[in-house]
mmCIF file of N, CA and C in Angstrom:
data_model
loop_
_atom_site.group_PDB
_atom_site.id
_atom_site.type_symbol
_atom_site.label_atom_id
_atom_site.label_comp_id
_atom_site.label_asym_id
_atom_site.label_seq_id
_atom_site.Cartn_x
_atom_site.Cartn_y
_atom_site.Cartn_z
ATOM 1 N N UNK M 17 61.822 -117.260 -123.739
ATOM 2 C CA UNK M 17 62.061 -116.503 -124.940
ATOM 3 C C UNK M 17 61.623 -115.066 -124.683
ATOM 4 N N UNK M 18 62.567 -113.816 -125.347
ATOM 5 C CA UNK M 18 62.351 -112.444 -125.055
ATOM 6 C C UNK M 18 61.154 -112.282 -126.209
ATOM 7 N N UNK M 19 60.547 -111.524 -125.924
ATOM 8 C CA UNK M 19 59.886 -110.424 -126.920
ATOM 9 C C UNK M 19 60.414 -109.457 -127.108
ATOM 10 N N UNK M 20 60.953 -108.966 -128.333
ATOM 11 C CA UNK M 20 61.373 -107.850 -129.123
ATOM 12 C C UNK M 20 60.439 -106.945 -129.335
ATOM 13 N N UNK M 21 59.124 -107.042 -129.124
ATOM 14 C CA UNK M 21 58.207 -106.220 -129.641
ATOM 15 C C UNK M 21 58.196 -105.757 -131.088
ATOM 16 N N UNK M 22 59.268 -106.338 -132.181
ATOM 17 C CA UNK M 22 59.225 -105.945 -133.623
ATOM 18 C C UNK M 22 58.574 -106.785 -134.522
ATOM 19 N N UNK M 23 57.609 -106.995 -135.107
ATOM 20 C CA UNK M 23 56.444 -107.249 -136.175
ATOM 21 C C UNK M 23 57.075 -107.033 -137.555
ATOM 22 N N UNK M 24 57.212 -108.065 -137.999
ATOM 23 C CA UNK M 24 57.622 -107.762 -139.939
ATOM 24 C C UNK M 24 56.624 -108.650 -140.524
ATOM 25 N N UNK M 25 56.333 -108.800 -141.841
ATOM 26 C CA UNK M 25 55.753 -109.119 -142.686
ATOM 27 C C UNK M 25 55.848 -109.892 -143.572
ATOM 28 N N UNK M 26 55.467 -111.334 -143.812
ATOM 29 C CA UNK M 26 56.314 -111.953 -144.851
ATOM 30 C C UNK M 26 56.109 -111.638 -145.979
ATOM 31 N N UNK M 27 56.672 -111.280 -147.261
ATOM 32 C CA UNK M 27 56.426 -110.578 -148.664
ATOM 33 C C UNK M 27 56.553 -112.005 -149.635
ATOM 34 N N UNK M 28 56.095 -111.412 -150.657
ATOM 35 C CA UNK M 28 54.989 -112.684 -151.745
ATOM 36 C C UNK M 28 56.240 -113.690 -151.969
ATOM 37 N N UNK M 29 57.961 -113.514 -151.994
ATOM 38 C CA UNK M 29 58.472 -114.461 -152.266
ATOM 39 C C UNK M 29 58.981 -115.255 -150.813
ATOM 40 N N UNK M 30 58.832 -114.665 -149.761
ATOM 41 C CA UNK M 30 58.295 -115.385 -148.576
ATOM 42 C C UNK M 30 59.576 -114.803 -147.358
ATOM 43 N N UNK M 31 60.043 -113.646 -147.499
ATOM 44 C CA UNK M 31 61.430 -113.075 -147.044
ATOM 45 C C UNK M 31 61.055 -112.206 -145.893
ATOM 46 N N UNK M 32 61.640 -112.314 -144.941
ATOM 47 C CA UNK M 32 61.489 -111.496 -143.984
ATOM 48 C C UNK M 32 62.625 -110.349 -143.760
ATOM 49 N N UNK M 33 62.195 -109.008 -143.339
ATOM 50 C CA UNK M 33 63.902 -108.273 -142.880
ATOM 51 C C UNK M 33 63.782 -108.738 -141.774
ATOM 52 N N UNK M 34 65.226 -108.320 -141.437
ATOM 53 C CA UNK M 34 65.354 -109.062 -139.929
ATOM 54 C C UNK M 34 65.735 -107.306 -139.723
ATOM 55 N N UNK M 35 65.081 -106.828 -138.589
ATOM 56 C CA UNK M 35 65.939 -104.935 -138.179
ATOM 57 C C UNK M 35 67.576 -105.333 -137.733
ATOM 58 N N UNK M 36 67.980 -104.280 -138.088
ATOM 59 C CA UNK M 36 69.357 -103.556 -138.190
ATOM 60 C C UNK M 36 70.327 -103.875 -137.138
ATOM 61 N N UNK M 37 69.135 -103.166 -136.093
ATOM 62 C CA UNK M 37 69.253 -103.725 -134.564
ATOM 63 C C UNK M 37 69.720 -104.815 -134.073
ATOM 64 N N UNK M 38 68.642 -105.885 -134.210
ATOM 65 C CA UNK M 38 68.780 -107.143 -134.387
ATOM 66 C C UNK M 38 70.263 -107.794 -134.784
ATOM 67 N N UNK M 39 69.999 -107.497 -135.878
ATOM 68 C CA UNK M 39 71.270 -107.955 -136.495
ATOM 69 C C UNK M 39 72.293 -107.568 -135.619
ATOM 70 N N UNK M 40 73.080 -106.410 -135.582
ATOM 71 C CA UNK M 40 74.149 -106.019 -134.633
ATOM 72 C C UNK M 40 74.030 -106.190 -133.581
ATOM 73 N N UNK M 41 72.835 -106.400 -132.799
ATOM 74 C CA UNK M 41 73.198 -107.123 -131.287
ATOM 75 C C UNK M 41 73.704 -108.771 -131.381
ATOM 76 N N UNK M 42 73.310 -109.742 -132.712
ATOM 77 C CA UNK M 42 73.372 -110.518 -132.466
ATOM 78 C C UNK M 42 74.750 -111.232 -133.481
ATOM 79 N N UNK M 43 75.308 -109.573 -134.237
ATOM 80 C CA UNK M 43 76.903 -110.079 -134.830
ATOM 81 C C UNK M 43 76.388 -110.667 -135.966
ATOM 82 N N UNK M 44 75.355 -110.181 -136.712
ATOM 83 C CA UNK M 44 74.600 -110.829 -137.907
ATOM 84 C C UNK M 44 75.149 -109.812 -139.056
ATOM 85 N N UNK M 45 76.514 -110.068 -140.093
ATOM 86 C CA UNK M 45 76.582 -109.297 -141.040
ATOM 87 C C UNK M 45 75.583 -109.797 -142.262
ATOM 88 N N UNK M 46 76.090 -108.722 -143.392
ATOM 89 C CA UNK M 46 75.491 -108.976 -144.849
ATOM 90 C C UNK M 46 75.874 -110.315 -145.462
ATOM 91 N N UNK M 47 74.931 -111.177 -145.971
ATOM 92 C CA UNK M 47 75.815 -112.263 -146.567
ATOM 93 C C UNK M 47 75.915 -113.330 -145.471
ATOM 94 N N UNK M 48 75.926 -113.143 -144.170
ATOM 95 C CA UNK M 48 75.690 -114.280 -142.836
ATOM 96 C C UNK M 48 75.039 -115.020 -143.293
ATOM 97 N N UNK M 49 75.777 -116.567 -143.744
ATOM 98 C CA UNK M 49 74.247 -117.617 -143.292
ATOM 99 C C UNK M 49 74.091 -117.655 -142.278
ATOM 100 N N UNK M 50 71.782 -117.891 -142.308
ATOM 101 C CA UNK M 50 71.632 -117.997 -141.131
ATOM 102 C C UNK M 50 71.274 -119.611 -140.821
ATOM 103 N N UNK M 51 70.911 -120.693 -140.007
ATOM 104 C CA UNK M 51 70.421 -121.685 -139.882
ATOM 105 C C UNK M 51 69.219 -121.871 -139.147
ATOM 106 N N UNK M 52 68.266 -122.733 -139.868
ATOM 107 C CA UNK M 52 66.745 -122.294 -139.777
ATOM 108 C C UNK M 52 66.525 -123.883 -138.910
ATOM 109 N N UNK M 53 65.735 -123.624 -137.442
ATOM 110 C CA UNK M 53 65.543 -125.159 -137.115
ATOM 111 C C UNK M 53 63.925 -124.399 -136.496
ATOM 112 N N UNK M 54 63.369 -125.429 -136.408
ATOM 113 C CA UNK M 54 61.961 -125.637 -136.098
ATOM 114 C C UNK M 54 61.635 -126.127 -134.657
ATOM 115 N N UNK M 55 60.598 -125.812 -133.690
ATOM 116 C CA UNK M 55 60.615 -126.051 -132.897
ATOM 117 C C UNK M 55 59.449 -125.713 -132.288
ATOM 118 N N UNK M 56 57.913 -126.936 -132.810
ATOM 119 C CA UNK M 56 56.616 -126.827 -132.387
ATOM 120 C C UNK M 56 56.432 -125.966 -133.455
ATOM 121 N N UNK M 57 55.665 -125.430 -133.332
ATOM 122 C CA UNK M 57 55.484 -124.067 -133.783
ATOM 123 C C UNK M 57 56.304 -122.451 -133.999
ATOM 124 N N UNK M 58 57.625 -122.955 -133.841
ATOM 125 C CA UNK M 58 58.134 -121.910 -133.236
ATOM 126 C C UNK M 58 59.491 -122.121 -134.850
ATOM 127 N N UNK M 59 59.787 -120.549 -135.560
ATOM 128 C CA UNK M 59 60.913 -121.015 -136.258
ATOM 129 C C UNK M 59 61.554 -119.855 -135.875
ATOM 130 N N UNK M 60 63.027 -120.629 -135.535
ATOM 131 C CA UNK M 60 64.569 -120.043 -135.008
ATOM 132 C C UNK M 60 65.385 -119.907 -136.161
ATOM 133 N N UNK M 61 65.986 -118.661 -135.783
ATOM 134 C CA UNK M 61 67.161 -118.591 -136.662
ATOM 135 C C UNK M 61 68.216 -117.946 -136.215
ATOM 136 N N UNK M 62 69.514 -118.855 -137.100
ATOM 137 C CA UNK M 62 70.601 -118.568 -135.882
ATOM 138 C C UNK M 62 72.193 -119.013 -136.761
ATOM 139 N N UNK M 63 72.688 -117.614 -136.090
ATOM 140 C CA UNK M 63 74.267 -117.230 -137.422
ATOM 141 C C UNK M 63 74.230 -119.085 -137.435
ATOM 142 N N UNK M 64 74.666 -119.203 -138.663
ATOM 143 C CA UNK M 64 75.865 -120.160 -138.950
ATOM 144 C C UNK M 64 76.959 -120.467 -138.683
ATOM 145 N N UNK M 65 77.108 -121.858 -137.918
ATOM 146 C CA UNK M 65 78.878 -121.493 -137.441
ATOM 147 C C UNK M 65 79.169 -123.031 -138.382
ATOM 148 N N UNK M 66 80.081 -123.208 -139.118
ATOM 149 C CA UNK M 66 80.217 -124.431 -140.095
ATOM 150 C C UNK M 66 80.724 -125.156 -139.232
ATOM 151 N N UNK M 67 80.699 -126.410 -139.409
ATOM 152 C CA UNK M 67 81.630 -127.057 -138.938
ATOM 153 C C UNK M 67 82.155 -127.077 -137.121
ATOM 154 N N UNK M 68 80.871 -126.750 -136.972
ATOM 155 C CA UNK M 68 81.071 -126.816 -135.148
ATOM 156 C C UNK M 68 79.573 -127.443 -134.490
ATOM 157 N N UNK M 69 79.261 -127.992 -135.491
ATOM 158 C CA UNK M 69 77.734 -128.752 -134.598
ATOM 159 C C UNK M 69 78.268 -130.325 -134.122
ATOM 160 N N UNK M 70 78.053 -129.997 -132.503
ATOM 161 C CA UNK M 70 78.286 -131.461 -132.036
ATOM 162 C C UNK M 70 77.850 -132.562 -133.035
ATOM 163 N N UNK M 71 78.486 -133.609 -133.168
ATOM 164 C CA UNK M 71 77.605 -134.919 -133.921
ATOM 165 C C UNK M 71 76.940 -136.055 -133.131
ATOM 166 N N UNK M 72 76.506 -135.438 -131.695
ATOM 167 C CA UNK M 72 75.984 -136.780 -131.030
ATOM 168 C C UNK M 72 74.911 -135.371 -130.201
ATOM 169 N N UNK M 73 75.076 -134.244 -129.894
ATOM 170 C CA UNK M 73 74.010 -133.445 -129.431
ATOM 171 C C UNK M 73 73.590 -132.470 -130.433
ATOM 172 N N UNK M 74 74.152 -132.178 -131.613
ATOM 173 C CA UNK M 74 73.343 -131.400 -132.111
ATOM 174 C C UNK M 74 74.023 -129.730 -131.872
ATOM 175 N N UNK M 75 74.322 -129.694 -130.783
ATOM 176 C CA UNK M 75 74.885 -128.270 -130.386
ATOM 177 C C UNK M 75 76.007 -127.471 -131.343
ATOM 178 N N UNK M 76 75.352 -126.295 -131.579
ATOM 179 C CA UNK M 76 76.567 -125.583 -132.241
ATOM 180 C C UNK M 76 77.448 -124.406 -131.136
ATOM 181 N N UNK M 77 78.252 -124.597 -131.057
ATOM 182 C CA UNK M 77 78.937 -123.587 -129.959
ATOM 183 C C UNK M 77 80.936 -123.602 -130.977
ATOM 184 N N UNK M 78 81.588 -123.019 -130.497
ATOM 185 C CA UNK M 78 82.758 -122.554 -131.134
ATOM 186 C C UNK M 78 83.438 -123.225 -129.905
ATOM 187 N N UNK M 79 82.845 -123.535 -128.714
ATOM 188 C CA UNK M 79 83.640 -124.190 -127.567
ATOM 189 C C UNK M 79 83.489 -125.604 -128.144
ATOM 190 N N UNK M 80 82.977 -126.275 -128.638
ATOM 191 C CA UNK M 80 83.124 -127.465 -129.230
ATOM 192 C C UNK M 80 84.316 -128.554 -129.767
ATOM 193 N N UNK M 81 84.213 -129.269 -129.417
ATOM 194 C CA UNK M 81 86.195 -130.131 -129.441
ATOM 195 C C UNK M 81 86.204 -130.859 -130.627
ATOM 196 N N UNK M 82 86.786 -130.445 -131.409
ATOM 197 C CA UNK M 82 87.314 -130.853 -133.513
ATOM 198 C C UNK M 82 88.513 -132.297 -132.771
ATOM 199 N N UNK M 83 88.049 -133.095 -133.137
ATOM 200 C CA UNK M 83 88.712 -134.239 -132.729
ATOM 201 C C UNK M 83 88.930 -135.202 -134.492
ATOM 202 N N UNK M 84 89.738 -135.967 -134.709
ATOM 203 C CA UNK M 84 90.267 -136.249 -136.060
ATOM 204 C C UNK M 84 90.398 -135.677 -137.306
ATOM 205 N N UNK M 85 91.104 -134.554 -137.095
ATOM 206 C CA UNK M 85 91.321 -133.299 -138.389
ATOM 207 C C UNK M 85 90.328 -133.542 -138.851
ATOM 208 N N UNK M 86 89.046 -132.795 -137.231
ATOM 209 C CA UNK M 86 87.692 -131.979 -137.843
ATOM 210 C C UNK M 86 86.937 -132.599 -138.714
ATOM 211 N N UNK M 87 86.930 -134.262 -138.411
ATOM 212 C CA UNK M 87 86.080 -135.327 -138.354
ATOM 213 C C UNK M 87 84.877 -135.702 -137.671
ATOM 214 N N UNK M 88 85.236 -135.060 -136.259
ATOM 215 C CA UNK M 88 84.807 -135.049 -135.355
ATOM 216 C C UNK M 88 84.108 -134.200 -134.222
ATOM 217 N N UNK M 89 83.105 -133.450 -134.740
ATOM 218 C CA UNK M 89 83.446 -132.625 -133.261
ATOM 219 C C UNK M 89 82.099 -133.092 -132.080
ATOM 220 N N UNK M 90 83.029 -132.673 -131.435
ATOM 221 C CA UNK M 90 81.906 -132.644 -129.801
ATOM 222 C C UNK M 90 81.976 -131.622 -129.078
ATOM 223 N N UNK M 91 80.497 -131.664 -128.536
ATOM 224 C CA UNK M 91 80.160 -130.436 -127.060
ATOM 225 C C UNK M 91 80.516 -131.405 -125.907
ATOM 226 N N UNK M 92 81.004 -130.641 -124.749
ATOM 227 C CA UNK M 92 81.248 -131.286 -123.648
ATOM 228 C C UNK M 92 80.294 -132.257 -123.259
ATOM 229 N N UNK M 93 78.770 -132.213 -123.094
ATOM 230 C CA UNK M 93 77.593 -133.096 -123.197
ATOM 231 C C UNK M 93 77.795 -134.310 -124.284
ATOM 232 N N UNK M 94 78.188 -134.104 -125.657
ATOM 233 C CA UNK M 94 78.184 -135.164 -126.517
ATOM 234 C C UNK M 94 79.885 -135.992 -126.179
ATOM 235 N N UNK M 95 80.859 -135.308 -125.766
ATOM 236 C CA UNK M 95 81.912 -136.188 -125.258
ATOM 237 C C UNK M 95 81.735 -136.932 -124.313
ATOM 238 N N UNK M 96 80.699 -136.620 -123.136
ATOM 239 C CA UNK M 96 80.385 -137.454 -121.958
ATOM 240 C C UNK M 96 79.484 -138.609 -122.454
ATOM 241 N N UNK M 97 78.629 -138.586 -123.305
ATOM 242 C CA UNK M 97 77.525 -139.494 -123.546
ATOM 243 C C UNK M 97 79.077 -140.306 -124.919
ATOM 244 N N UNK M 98 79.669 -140.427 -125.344
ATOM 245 C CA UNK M 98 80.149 -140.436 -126.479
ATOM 246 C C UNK M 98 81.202 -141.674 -125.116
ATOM 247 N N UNK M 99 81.780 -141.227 -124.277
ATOM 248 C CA UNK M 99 82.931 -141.729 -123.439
ATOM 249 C C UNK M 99 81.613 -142.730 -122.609
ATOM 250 N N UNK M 100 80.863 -142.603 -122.230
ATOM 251 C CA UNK M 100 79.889 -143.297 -121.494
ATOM 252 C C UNK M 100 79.127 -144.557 -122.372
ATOM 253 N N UNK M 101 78.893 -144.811 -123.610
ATOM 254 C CA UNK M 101 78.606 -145.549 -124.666
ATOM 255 C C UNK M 101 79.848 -146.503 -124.937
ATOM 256 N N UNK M 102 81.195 -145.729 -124.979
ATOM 257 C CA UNK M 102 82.337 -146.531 -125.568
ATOM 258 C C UNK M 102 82.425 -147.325 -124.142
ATOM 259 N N UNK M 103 82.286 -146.947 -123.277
ATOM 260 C CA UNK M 103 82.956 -147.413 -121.627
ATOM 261 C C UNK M 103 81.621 -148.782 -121.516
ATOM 262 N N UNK M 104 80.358 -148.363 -121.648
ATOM 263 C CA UNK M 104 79.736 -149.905 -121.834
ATOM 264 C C UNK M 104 79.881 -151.008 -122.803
ATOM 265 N N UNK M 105 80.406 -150.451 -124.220
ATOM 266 C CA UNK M 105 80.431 -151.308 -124.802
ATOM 267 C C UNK M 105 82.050 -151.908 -125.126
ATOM 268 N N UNK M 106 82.883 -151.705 -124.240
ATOM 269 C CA UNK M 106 84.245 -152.084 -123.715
ATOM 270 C C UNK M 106 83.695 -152.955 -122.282
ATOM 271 N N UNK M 107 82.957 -152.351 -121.666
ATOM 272 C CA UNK M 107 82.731 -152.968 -120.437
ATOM 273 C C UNK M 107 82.537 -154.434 -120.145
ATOM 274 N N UNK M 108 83.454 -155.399 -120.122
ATOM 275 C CA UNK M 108 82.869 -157.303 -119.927
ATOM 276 C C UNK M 108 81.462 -157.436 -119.536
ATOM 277 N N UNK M 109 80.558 -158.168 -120.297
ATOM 278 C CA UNK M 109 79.528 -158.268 -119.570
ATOM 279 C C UNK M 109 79.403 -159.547 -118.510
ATOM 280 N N UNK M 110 78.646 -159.104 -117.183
ATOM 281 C CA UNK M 110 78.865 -159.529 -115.785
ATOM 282 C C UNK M 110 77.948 -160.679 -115.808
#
């Protein structure tokens, strides 16, 4: 993880700015949801992309594969574990 070296403050209803900066390096407009995940001690936040979080890894990426009119989607990682599960439990047992 980088250090930004930028310090904000949380204010009494518990809001942080995020700098300007920030934002435009990372394609963050006005009105962007952001999505808040946790991690140890650590809280991330990160644009919103709807409707593109793998459903077997978790991953949000826009490379992600919408499989049954967007029933479905998968990251290349969750299609392999997803094809590897169906393939044992098709598999005759020996």
């Amino acid at each position: 993880m980088k250090s930004t070296g930028i310090v904000r403050k949380v204010d009494e209803l518990g809001r942080v700015v995020i700098p300007i900066e920030l934002r435009r390096t990372l394609g963050i407009a006005e009105k962007d949801a952001l999505e808040i995940y946790v991690d140890d001690e650590r809280i991330i936040l990160k644009k919103y992309k709807p409707n593109m979080t793998c459903q077997i890894t978790g991953e949000v990426s826009d490379n992600n594969l919408s499989l049954a009119d967007g029933k479905l989607i998968l990251s290349k990682e969750g299609a392999e574990q997803l094809l590897k599960e169906i393939h044992d439990y098709l598999e005759p047992v020996k």
